[in-house]
CSV table of C-alpha atoms in Angstrom, one decimal:
chain,number,residue,atom,x,y,z
R,722,ALA,CA,-7.2,-79.2,-42.4
R,723,ILE,CA,-10.3,-78.5,-42.6
R,724,ASN,CA,-10.1,-78.4,-46.4
R,725,CYS,CA,-9.3,-81.8,-46.7
R,726,ASP,CA,-11.4,-83.0,-43.9
R,727,VAL,CA,-9.2,-84.1,-41.6
R,728,ARG,CA,-9.4,-83.3,-38.1
R,729,VAL,CA,-6.8,-82.2,-36.0
R,730,HIS,CA,-6.7,-84.2,-32.8
R,731,ASN,CA,-3.6,-82.9,-30.4
R,732,LEU,CA,-1.3,-80.3,-31.2
R,733,SER,CA,1.8,-82.8,-32.6
R,734,ALA,CA,-0.6,-82.9,-35.5
R,735,TYR,CA,1.5,-79.6,-36.4
R,736,GLU,CA,4.5,-81.2,-36.8
R,737,ASP,CA,3.3,-84.8,-38.3
R,738,LEU,CA,5.4,-84.7,-41.9
R,739,GLU,CA,3.0,-87.1,-43.1
R,740,TYR,CA,-0.6,-85.7,-41.9
R,741,PHE,CA,-1.4,-84.9,-45.5
R,742,LYS,CA,-0.5,-88.3,-46.8
R,743,ARG,CA,-2.6,-90.0,-49.4
R,744,LYS,CA,-5.2,-86.2,-49.2
R,745,THR,CA,-5.5,-83.9,-52.1
R,746,THR,CA,-4.5,-80.7,-51.5
R,747,ARG,CA,-4.4,-77.5,-53.2
R,748,ARG,CA,-1.0,-76.4,-54.4
R,749,PHE,CA,0.3,-73.0,-55.5
R,750,ALA,CA,3.1,-71.9,-57.8
R,751,SER,CA,4.2,-69.3,-54.8
R,752,ILE,CA,3.9,-69.3,-51.2
R,753,PHE,CA,5.2,-66.2,-49.3
R,754,ILE,CA,5.9,-67.1,-45.9
R,755,ASP,CA,6.8,-63.6,-43.7
R,756,GLU,CA,8.3,-64.3,-40.6
R,757,ALA,CA,9.6,-67.3,-40.9
R,758,GLN,CA,11.9,-67.4,-38.5
R,759,ASP,CA,9.1,-68.2,-36.3
R,760,TYR,CA,8.6,-71.2,-38.1
R,761,LYS,CA,9.3,-74.5,-36.8
R,762,SER,CA,11.5,-76.8,-39.5
R,763,SER,CA,8.5,-79.3,-40.2
R,764,TRP,CA,5.8,-76.7,-40.7
R,765,LEU,CA,7.8,-75.5,-43.6
R,766,THR,CA,8.2,-79.1,-44.8
R,767,ILE,CA,4.7,-79.5,-44.8
R,768,LEU,CA,3.9,-76.6,-46.3
R,769,TYR,CA,6.9,-77.5,-48.9
R,770,LYS,CA,5.9,-80.9,-49.5
R,771,ASN,CA,1.8,-81.1,-49.3
R,772,PHE,CA,0.9,-77.2,-51.2
R,773,LEU,CA,3.6,-76.0,-53.5
R,774,LYS,CA,3.2,-77.6,-57.3
R,775,ARG,CA,6.1,-79.0,-59.0
R,776,GLY,CA,8.5,-75.7,-60.3
R,777,GLY,CA,6.6,-73.7,-57.7
R,778,GLU,CA,8.8,-71.0,-55.8
R,779,MET,CA,8.6,-71.3,-51.6
R,780,VAL,CA,10.0,-67.8,-50.6
R,781,LEU,CA,10.8,-67.1,-46.9
R,782,PHE,CA,11.5,-63.7,-45.4
R,783,GLU,CA,13.1,-63.7,-41.9
R,784,ASP,CA,15.1,-62.1,-39.8
R,785,LYS,CA,17.0,-64.5,-37.5
R,786,SER,CA,17.6,-61.4,-35.0
R,787,GLN,CA,14.1,-61.1,-34.0
R,788,ASP,CA,13.6,-65.3,-33.6
R,789,ILE,CA,12.3,-64.5,-29.7
R,790,TYR,CA,10.6,-68.3,-29.8
R,791,LEU,CA,14.2,-69.6,-29.7
R,792,TRP,CA,12.9,-73.2,-31.6
R,793,SER,CA,15.3,-76.1,-30.9
R,794,PRO,CA,17.2,-75.6,-34.0
R,795,LYS,CA,16.4,-78.9,-36.1
R,796,ALA,CA,18.0,-80.4,-39.8
R,797,LEU,CA,15.7,-79.0,-42.5
R,798,PRO,CA,14.8,-82.7,-44.4
R,799,ILE,CA,14.2,-80.7,-47.6
R,800,LYS,CA,17.0,-77.7,-48.5
R,801,PHE,CA,15.6,-74.6,-49.7
R,802,GLU,CA,17.5,-72.3,-51.8
R,803,GLU,CA,19.1,-69.3,-49.9
R,804,LYS,CA,18.7,-66.2,-51.7
R,805,LYS,CA,19.3,-62.9,-50.5
R,806,LEU,CA,17.2,-59.8,-50.8
R,807,ARG,CA,18.3,-57.1,-53.3
R,808,LYS,CA,20.4,-54.7,-51.8
R,809,GLY,CA,18.0,-50.9,-51.4
R,810,ALA,CA,14.9,-53.1,-51.0
R,811,SER,CA,14.1,-52.6,-47.2
R,812,SER,CA,16.7,-51.8,-44.2
R,813,GLU,CA,18.8,-49.0,-45.7
R,814,CYS,CA,15.6,-46.6,-45.6
R,815,ARG,CA,14.5,-48.1,-42.0
R,816,TYR,CA,16.4,-45.8,-39.4
R,817,LYS,CA,15.9,-41.7,-39.9
R,818,ASN,CA,18.3,-41.4,-37.0
R,819,ASP,CA,21.7,-42.9,-37.0
R,820,ALA,CA,21.6,-43.1,-33.6
R,821,ILE,CA,19.5,-45.8,-33.3
R,822,PHE,CA,21.6,-47.6,-35.8
R,823,ASN,CA,24.6,-47.2,-33.7
R,824,ILE,CA,23.4,-48.8,-30.6
R,825,LEU,CA,22.2,-51.9,-32.5
R,826,GLN,CA,25.3,-52.5,-34.0
R,827,ILE,CA,26.9,-51.7,-30.3
R,828,PHE,CA,24.1,-54.1,-29.2
R,829,THR,CA,24.1,-56.5,-31.3
R,830,THR,CA,28.3,-56.6,-30.8
R,831,HIS,CA,28.0,-56.7,-27.0
R,832,PHE,CA,25.7,-59.7,-26.7
R,833,LYS,CA,27.0,-61.4,-29.3
R,834,LEU,CA,23.5,-61.8,-31.4
R,835,ASP,CA,24.8,-62.8,-35.4
R,836,VAL,CA,22.8,-59.6,-36.8
R,837,VAL,CA,24.3,-57.9,-39.8
R,838,GLU,CA,22.2,-54.0,-39.8
R,839,GLU,CA,22.4,-52.5,-43.2
R,840,PRO,CA,23.8,-49.0,-43.1
R,841,THR,CA,21.3,-46.5,-42.7
R,842,LEU,CA,20.7,-43.2,-45.5
R,843,LYS,CA,23.2,-40.5,-44.1
R,844,LEU,CA,20.3,-38.2,-42.7
R,845,PRO,CA,20.4,-35.3,-39.7
R,846,ASN,CA,20.3,-37.1,-36.8
R,847,GLY,CA,16.9,-35.1,-36.0
R,848,GLY,CA,16.1,-37.9,-33.4
R,849,VAL,CA,17.2,-38.7,-29.2
R,850,ILE,CA,17.8,-41.8,-27.7
R,851,THR,CA,17.1,-41.9,-23.8
R,852,TYR,CA,17.6,-43.9,-21.0
R,853,ASN,CA,16.7,-44.0,-17.2
R,854,LEU,CA,16.5,-46.3,-14.6
R,855,GLU,CA,13.5,-46.7,-12.4
R,856,ASN,CA,12.1,-48.4,-9.7
R,857,GLY,CA,9.9,-48.4,-7.0
R,858,SER,CA,11.6,-46.1,-4.8
R,859,ASN,CA,11.5,-43.2,-6.9
R,860,ILE,CA,8.5,-43.8,-8.8
R,861,ASN,CA,4.9,-45.8,-8.4
R,862,VAL,CA,3.7,-48.3,-10.9
R,863,LYS,CA,0.7,-46.6,-10.9
R,864,ASN,CA,2.2,-43.8,-12.6
R,865,TYR,CA,4.0,-45.3,-15.8
R,866,GLY,CA,1.1,-43.8,-17.9
R,867,ALA,CA,1.7,-40.2,-16.5
R,868,LEU,CA,5.8,-41.3,-17.3
R,869,VAL,CA,4.8,-41.9,-20.7
R,870,ASP,CA,2.6,-38.9,-21.3
R,871,ASP,CA,5.5,-36.8,-19.8
R,872,ILE,CA,8.2,-38.2,-22.6
R,873,ILE,CA,5.4,-37.5,-25.4
R,874,LYS,CA,5.1,-33.9,-24.2
R,875,LYS,CA,8.4,-32.9,-23.7
R,876,TYR,CA,9.5,-34.0,-26.9
R,877,GLY,CA,6.7,-32.8,-28.8
R,878,LEU,CA,5.8,-36.7,-30.2
R,879,LEU,CA,2.2,-36.9,-31.9
R,880,ARG,CA,1.0,-39.6,-29.9
R,881,ASP,CA,-0.6,-41.7,-32.6
R,882,ASP,CA,3.1,-41.7,-33.9
R,883,CYS,CA,4.1,-43.6,-30.3
R,884,ALA,CA,4.1,-47.2,-29.5
R,885,VAL,CA,4.8,-48.8,-26.2
R,886,LEU,CA,6.5,-51.9,-25.9
R,887,ALA,CA,7.1,-54.1,-23.0
R,888,SER,CA,7.7,-58.0,-22.4
R,889,THR,CA,5.0,-58.9,-20.5
R,890,LEU,CA,0.5,-58.2,-20.7
R,891,ASP,CA,0.1,-57.4,-17.0
R,892,LEU,CA,2.4,-53.7,-17.3
R,893,LEU,CA,0.9,-52.5,-19.9
R,894,GLN,CA,-2.3,-53.1,-19.3
R,895,ASP,CA,-1.6,-50.8,-15.9
R,896,ILE,CA,0.3,-48.4,-18.2
R,897,ASP,CA,-2.9,-48.1,-20.3
R,898,LEU,CA,-5.5,-47.9,-17.7
R,899,SER,CA,-3.0,-44.9,-15.9
R,900,TYR,CA,-2.4,-43.2,-19.0
R,901,ARG,CA,-6.0,-43.3,-20.1
R,902,LYS,CA,-6.9,-42.2,-16.6
R,903,LYS,CA,-4.4,-39.2,-16.8
R,904,THR,CA,-4.7,-37.9,-20.7
R,905,GLN,CA,-8.6,-39.1,-21.0
R,906,THR,CA,-7.5,-39.9,-24.7
R,907,LYS,CA,-7.9,-43.0,-26.5
R,908,THR,CA,-5.2,-45.8,-26.9
R,909,VAL,CA,-4.2,-48.7,-29.5
R,910,THR,CA,-3.8,-52.3,-28.1
R,911,THR,CA,-3.0,-55.6,-29.2
R,912,PHE,CA,-4.4,-57.0,-26.3
R,913,PRO,CA,-7.6,-56.7,-24.0
R,914,THR,CA,-7.9,-53.5,-21.6
R,915,LEU,CA,-7.5,-54.5,-18.2
R,916,GLU,CA,-11.2,-53.5,-17.6
R,917,GLN,CA,-12.2,-56.3,-20.3
R,918,HIS,CA,-9.9,-58.9,-18.3
R,919,HIS,CA,-12.1,-58.1,-15.4
R,920,LYS,CA,-15.2,-57.8,-16.9
R,921,MET,CA,-14.2,-61.8,-18.5
R,922,SER,CA,-12.4,-63.1,-15.5
R,923,LYS,CA,-16.1,-62.9,-13.8
R,924,LEU,CA,-17.0,-66.0,-16.4
R,925,CYS,CA,-16.4,-69.1,-15.6
R,926,PRO,CA,-13.0,-70.6,-15.8
R,927,SER,CA,-14.0,-72.2,-18.8
R,928,ALA,CA,-16.0,-69.4,-20.9
R,929,PHE,CA,-13.3,-66.8,-19.5
R,930,ALA,CA,-10.2,-68.9,-20.9
R,931,ALA,CA,-12.2,-68.9,-24.5
R,932,SER,CA,-13.5,-65.1,-24.3
R,933,LYS,CA,-9.7,-64.0,-23.9
R,934,LYS,CA,-8.6,-66.5,-26.2
R,935,SER,CA,-10.7,-65.1,-28.7
R,936,MET,CA,-10.4,-61.3,-27.8
R,937,GLU,CA,-6.7,-61.4,-28.0
R,938,ARG,CA,-6.7,-62.8,-32.0
R,939,THR,CA,-9.4,-59.9,-32.1
R,940,LYS,CA,-7.2,-57.1,-31.1
R,941,LYS,CA,-4.0,-58.7,-33.0
R,942,LEU,CA,-5.7,-58.9,-36.1
R,943,ASN,CA,-7.0,-55.4,-35.9
R,944,PHE,CA,-4.4,-53.6,-34.5
R,945,SER,CA,-2.8,-51.3,-36.5
R,946,MET,CA,0.0,-48.3,-36.4
R,947,THR,CA,-2.3,-46.0,-38.7
R,948,GLU,CA,-5.5,-45.8,-36.4
R,949,GLU,CA,-5.9,-42.8,-33.7
R,950,GLY,CA,-4.3,-42.8,-30.3
R,951,LEU,CA,-0.9,-43.8,-28.1
R,952,LYS,CA,-0.6,-47.5,-29.4
R,953,LEU,CA,0.5,-50.6,-26.7
R,954,SER,CA,2.0,-53.9,-27.4
R,955,THR,CA,4.1,-56.6,-25.5
R,956,ILE,CA,7.2,-57.0,-28.0
R,957,TYR,CA,6.5,-60.2,-29.1
R,958,SER,CA,3.3,-58.7,-30.7
R,959,PHE,CA,4.7,-55.9,-32.2
R,960,LYS,CA,7.3,-57.9,-34.2
R,961,GLY,CA,6.6,-56.7,-37.7
R,962,TRP,CA,5.7,-53.3,-36.9
R,963,GLU,CA,7.8,-49.7,-36.6
R,964,ALA,CA,7.2,-46.6,-34.8
R,965,ASP,CA,8.4,-43.1,-35.3
R,966,ASN,CA,8.7,-43.3,-31.7
R,967,ILE,CA,9.2,-46.6,-29.6
R,968,ILE,CA,8.8,-45.6,-25.4
R,969,LEU,CA,10.3,-49.7,-24.3
R,970,PHE,CA,9.8,-50.4,-21.1
R,971,ILE,CA,12.6,-53.0,-19.9
R,972,GLN,CA,11.4,-55.1,-17.0
R,973,LYS,CA,13.9,-57.2,-13.9
R,974,PRO,CA,13.8,-60.8,-14.3
R,975,GLU,CA,11.4,-62.6,-12.1
R,976,PRO,CA,13.6,-64.5,-8.9
R,977,PRO,CA,14.4,-67.9,-9.6
R,978,ASN,CA,11.9,-70.8,-8.9
R,979,ALA,CA,9.3,-68.3,-8.3
R,980,LYS,CA,5.7,-68.8,-7.4
R,981,TYR,CA,2.6,-66.8,-7.7
R,982,ASP,CA,-0.6,-67.0,-6.1
R,983,GLU,CA,-3.7,-64.7,-5.8
R,984,LYS,CA,-2.1,-63.6,-2.3
R,985,ASN,CA,1.5,-63.4,-3.8
R,986,LEU,CA,1.1,-61.6,-7.1
R,987,LYS,CA,4.0,-60.8,-9.5
R,988,PRO,CA,5.2,-57.3,-9.2
R,989,ILE,CA,4.4,-56.2,-12.5
R,990,GLU,CA,7.8,-54.7,-12.9
R,991,GLU,CA,8.9,-58.3,-13.1
R,992,ALA,CA,9.3,-61.1,-16.3
R,993,PRO,CA,10.4,-64.4,-17.1
R,994,GLU,CA,13.9,-64.3,-17.9
R,995,LYS,CA,13.3,-65.8,-21.6
R,996,ALA,CA,11.2,-62.7,-22.2
R,997,LEU,CA,14.3,-60.5,-21.3
R,998,CYS,CA,16.5,-62.4,-23.6
R,999,PRO,CA,19.0,-59.8,-25.8
R,1000,LYS,CA,16.9,-61.1,-29.0
R,1001,VAL,CA,13.4,-60.0,-27.3
R,1002,ILE,CA,15.4,-56.4,-26.4
R,1003,TYR,CA,17.3,-56.2,-29.6
R,1004,THR,CA,13.4,-56.9,-31.4
R,1005,ALA,CA,12.3,-54.0,-29.6
R,1006,LEU,CA,15.1,-51.4,-29.5
R,1007,SER,CA,15.0,-51.8,-33.4
R,1008,ARG,CA,11.0,-50.8,-34.3
R,1009,ALA,CA,12.0,-47.3,-33.8
R,1010,LYS,CA,12.8,-45.4,-36.6
R,1011,VAL,CA,13.2,-41.8,-34.9
R,1012,ASN,CA,13.4,-41.5,-31.3
R,1013,LEU,CA,14.0,-44.2,-28.8
R,1014,PHE,CA,13.0,-44.2,-24.8
R,1015,ILE,CA,14.5,-46.3,-23.0
R,1016,ILE,CA,13.0,-47.2,-19.2
R,1017,ASN,CA,14.6,-49.8,-17.0
R,1018,LEU,CA,12.3,-50.9,-14.5
R,1019,GLY,CA,15.7,-52.9,-12.5
R,1020,HIS,CA,17.3,-54.8,-14.8
R,1021,ALA,CA,20.6,-54.6,-13.7
R,1022,GLN,CA,22.7,-56.5,-17.2
R,1023,TYR,CA,21.3,-53.8,-19.5
R,1024,ASP,CA,21.6,-50.9,-16.7
R,1025,GLN,CA,25.3,-51.3,-17.2
R,1026,PHE,CA,24.7,-51.6,-21.0
R,1027,PHE,CA,23.0,-48.7,-21.6
R,1028,LYS,CA,24.6,-46.6,-19.2
R,1029,LYS,CA,27.7,-47.2,-20.6
R,1030,ASN,CA,26.1,-46.5,-24.1
R,1031,ILE,CA,23.6,-44.0,-24.0
R,1032,ASN,CA,25.2,-40.0,-23.1
């Protein structure tokens, strides 16, 4: 829009199929879109109609099992030709532990997800999958960082190859702070740390909102698994990434019609129901390549499933 000298006045512009009408747009012979399941059909159509050369090719890479934004399905005004990826291009070598592949198959069947996982290479099961139910009665929330450190030490893991995932930012910020205090080591996050958040919160509301948005964007864009230190990310931000070792915290659902204010803060063990749906949890589980450690903070439905299917 900037290149075409068209102003964006509101968010509805992003779904306006006629937005670039009578404008000269730069067109490309090939357009590649990763994580295409996260795009609304109108966005794809705008790209197709206005930015692809005649006779050009638009290639979409998508994984319907990771459609965690749950856009309302809409018929595409333009029919795209579907092409399957060449077998062997990616997913066959994805998991180095057959047990992870097996639990994903059981999970997709049990929760009726429309997913087909490719078989893994027949490698020795060198990794582990563990499951634990934790709650406020047997662990203090401020000790979650120590719990992560204990897992890393117990299984002799490399911190640089470990990622901690959860549905909400507030829980991860607490884990990050308590882990750094416990270990005196650095971490890599896709979000502002709790100290950074508190510093920004002293700004006026408009400045706080702008600074928070800018820092969150910077953190996500500069996040990398190659950096030194434990990685922490929301499940949403970790889509597209993988790690040898995933430590997943599954939060419990918020109470129906929950209302929170400064005097009645949301417990960080809780998350919105949509952030805990099977597609979101599947996405987190499928990020692990070797070792998978699942910590349930009180979600009854997932507790029944994992107790039954993980020894």
